[in-house]
XYZ file of C-alpha atoms in Angstrom:
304
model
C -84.421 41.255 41.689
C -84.678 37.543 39.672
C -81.529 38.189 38.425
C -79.952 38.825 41.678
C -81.792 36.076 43.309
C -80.346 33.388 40.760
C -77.081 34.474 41.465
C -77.661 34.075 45.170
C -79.214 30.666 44.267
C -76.516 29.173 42.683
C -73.873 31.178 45.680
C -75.747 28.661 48.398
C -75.599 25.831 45.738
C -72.439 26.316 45.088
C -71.234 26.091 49.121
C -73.324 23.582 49.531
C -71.179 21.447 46.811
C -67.966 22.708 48.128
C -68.843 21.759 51.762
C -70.081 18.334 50.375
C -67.342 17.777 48.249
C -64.327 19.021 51.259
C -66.503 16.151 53.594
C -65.938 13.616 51.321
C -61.915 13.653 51.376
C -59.760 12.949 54.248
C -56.392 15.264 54.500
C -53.530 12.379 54.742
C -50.829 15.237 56.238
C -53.038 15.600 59.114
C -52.438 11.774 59.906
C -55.324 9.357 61.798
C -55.720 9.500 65.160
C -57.126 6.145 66.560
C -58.907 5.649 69.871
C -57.713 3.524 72.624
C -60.860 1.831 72.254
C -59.396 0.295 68.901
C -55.461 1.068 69.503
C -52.742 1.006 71.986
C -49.330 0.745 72.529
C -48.898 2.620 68.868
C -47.948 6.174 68.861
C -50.915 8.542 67.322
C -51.163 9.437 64.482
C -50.864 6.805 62.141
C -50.239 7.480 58.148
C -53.016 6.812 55.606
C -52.060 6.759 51.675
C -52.962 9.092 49.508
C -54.808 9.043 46.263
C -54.760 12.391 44.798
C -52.984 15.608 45.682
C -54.431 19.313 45.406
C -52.860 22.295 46.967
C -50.007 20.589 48.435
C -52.460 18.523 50.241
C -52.198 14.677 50.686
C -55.986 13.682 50.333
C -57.642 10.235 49.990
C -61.580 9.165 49.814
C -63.539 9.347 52.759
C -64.687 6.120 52.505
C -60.946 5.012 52.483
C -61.490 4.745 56.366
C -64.076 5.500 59.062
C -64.553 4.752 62.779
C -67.518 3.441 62.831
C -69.666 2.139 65.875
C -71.328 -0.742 67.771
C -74.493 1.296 67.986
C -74.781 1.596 64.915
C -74.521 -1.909 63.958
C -71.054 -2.243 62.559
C -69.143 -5.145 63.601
C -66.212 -4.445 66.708
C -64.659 -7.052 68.146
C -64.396 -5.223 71.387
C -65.632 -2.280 73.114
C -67.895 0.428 71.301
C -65.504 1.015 67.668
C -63.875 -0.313 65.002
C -62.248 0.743 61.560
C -63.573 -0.033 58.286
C -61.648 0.579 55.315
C -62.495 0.250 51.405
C -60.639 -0.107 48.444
C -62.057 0.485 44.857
C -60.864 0.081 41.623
C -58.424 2.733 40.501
C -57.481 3.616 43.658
C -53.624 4.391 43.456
C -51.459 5.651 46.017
C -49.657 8.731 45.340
C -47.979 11.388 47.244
C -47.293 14.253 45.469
C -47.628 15.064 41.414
C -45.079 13.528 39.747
C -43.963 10.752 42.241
C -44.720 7.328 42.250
C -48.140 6.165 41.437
C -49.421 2.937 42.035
C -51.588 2.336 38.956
C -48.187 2.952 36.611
C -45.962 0.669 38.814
C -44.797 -2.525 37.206
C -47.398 -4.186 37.801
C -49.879 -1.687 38.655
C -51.330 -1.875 42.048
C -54.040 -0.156 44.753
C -53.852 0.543 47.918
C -55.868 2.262 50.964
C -52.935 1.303 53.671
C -52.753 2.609 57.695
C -49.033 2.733 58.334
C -48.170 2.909 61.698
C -45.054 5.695 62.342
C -43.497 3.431 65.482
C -39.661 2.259 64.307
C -40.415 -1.486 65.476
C -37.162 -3.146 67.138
C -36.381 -5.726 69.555
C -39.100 -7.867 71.544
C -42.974 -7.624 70.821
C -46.079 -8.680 71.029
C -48.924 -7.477 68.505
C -52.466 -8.223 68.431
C -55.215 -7.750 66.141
C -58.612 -8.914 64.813
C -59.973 -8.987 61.427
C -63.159 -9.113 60.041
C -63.969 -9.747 56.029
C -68.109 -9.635 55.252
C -69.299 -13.030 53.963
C -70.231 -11.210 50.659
C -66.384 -10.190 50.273
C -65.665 -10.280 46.433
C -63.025 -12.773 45.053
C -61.367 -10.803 41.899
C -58.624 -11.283 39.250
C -55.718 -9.754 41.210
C -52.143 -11.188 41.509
C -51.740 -10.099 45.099
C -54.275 -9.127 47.930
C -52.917 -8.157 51.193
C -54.802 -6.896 53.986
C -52.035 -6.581 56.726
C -48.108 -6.735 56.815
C -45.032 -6.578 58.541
C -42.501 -3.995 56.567
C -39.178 -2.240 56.883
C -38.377 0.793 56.589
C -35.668 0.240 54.270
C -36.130 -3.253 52.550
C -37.843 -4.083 49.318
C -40.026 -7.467 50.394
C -41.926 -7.123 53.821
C -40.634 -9.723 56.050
C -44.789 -10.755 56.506
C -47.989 -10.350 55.358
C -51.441 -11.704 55.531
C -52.987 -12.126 51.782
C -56.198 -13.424 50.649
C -55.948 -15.981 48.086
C -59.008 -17.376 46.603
C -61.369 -17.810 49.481
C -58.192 -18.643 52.030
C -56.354 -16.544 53.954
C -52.524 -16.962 53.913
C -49.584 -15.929 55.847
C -46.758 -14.743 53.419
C -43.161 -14.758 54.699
C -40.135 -12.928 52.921
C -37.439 -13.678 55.753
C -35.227 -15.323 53.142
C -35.241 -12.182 51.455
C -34.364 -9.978 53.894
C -30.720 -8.145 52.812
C -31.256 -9.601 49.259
C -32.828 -7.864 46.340
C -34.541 -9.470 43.272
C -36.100 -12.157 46.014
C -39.982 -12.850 45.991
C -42.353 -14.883 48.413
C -42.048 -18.247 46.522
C -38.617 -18.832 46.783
C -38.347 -22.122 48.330
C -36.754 -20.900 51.466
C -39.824 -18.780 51.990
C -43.465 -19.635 53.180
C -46.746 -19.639 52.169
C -49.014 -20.885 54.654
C -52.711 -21.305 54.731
C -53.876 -20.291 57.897
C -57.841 -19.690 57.368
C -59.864 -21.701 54.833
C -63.604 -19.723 53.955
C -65.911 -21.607 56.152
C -63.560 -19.715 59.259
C -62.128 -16.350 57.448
C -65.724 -14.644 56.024
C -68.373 -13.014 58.545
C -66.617 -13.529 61.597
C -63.468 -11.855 64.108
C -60.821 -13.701 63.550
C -57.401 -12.778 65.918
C -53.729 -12.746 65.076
C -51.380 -12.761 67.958
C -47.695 -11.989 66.743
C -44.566 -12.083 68.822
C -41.423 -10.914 67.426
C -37.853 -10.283 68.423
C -37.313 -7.815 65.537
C -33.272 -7.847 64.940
C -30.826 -8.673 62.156
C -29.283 -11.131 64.671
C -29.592 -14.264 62.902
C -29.053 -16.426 66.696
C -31.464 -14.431 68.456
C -34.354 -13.417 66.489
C -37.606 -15.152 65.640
C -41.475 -14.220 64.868
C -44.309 -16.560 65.945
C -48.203 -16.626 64.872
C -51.267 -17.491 67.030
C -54.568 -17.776 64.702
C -57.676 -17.451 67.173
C -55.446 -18.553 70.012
C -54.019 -21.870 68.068
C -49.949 -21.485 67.113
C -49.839 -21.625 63.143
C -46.143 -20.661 62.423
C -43.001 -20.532 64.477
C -39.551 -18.910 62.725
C -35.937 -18.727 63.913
C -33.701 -16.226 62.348
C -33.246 -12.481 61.327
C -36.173 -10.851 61.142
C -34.841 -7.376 59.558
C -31.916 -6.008 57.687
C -28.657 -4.512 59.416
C -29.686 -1.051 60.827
C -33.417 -1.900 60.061
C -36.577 -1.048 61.603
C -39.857 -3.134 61.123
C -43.396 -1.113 60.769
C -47.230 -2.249 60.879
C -49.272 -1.756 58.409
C -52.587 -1.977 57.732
C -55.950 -2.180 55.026
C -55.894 -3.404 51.308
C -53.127 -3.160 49.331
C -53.789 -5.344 46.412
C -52.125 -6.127 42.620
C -54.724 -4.054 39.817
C -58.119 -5.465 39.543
C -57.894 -6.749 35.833
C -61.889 -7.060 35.571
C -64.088 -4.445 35.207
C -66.910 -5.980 37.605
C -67.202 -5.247 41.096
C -64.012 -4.829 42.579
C -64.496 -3.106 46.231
C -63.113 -4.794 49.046
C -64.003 -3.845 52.675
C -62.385 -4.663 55.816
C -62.756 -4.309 59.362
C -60.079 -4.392 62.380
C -59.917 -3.933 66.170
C -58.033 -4.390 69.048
C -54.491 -3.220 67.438
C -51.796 -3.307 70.027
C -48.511 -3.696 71.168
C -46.174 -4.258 73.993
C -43.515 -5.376 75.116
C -44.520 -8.655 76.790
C -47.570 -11.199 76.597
C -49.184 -9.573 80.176
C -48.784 -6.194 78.899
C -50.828 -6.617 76.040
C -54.356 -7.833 78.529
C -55.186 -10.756 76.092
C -57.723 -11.966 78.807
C -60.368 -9.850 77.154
C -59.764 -11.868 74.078
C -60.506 -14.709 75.719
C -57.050 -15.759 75.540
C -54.563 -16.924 78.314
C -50.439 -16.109 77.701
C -49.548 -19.080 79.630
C -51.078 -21.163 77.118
C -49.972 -19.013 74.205
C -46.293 -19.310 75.537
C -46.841 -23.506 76.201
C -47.340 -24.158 72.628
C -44.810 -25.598 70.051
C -44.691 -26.408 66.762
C -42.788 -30.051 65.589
C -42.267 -27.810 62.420
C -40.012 -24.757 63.313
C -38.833 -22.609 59.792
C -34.932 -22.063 59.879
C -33.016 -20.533 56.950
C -29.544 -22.159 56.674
């Protein structure tokens, strides 16, 4: 009877592990569906990385991303939810065994990224808000990026938005696009500073993007509002020929070469799209699009 109860003992143990261990992964193949309350405009699901694979599954952390809640004192920008994501060190993105693996690229890298499955083309408008805690770490990392612009099929991202330091920057590639071996600091590129720390850390800050996504060099451009205030204003291609953009989202950041603490966290809201300013209901942001659309820049980035 002692002998069979230890068995049974360590049965109920044992399920209790499993069960606690299954809750703590997300499956990535099942994909993230997000709430109107935080999305819309995107198609559900969106795509999460993975980190690990077992059983042909595609599985990540759980603390790679939750939905978390007003009520429970999270910070949302609007309504009742929001997402927070986390990246730690040695977190590398990899499909399946023997594909590519972030933390044996050249350089390494880490990742928890939301990709977005929408093939992006023509005219758009994007919203959304950010939110970095004030006790966000700064770490020895040659790239930090906690939102981009990609392609489907092109090497450089046409944008992202990196933390550098204590600043937040917009990072364009446009000069890149349709050329290989190109980086962000070629000359014909930008790197903007667009949020200094006393504005980017314990606070919603909003990005307002509109984008005529085409390879037609006449005809496209991209432009950035920063809490309502135009920052950037492009002319040109804005993707390669037969090219798609795609949003993505979270941290996505060059290996943390120290060995203190290294987790990031990040919050967003309010992600959407459309296909014109009214569509997209920035009154709730507190912004107006006749005085988005009024604004100009004496500075306007052309690539000859």
């Amino acid at each position: 009877i002692i002998v069979m109860k230890k068995i049974l003992l360590i049965v109920v143990i044992s399920f209790l592990f499993c069960n606690s261990s299954f809750a703590e992964k997300i499956n990535v193949k099942e994909g993230i569906e997000l709430p109107k309350d935080i999305s819309t405009g995107y198609e559900n699901p969106w795509g999460l990385s993975c980190t690990w694979t077992k059983d042909s599954q595609c599985l990540t952390p759980e603390y790679a991303l939750k939905i978390v809640h007003k009520k429970d004192n999270y910070p949302v920008r609007l309504g009742e939810k929001s997402i927070r994501m986390e990246l730690r060190k040695g977190d590398c993105h990899q499909k399946r065994k023997g594909s590519y693996n972030d933390c044996k690229a050249t350089p390494p890298a880490e990742r928890h990224e939301l990709t977005n499955r929408n093939d992006i083309r023509g005219k758009k408008w994007h919203t959304y808000s950010i939110f970095l805690p004030e006790d966000t770490p700064i770490i020895d990392s040659e790239w930090i990026t906690m939102g981009q612009f990609h392609t489907i099929n092109g090497n450089a991202p046409p944008v992202n938005l990196d933390l550098e330091d204590k600043n937040f920057l917009l990072v364009t590639r446009f000069f890149c696009i349709d050329k290989k071996g190109c980086n962000s600091h070629h000359a014909k590129n930008r790197r903007i500073k667009i949020l200094d720390s006393e504005n980017l850390f314990g606070k919603w800050n909003d990005f307002i993007f509109n984008a005529n996504w085409t390879n037609n060099k006449k005809k496209g451009y991209f432009k950035l509002w920063v809490n309502g205030k135009l920052v950037y204003h492009y002319k040109g291609k804005t993707i390669g020929s037969n090219d798609a953009a795609i949003h993505q989202l979270g941290i996505y950041r060059g290996e943390a070469k120290n060995s203190n603490e290294a987790n990031h966290v990040v919050f967003y809201d309010q992600m959407k799209i459309a296909k014109s300013c009214k569509k997209i209901n920035l009154k709730k942001l507190g912004y107006s699009c006749k005085d988005l659309e009024s604004q100009e820049l004496k500075f306007v980035h052309t690539i000859k």
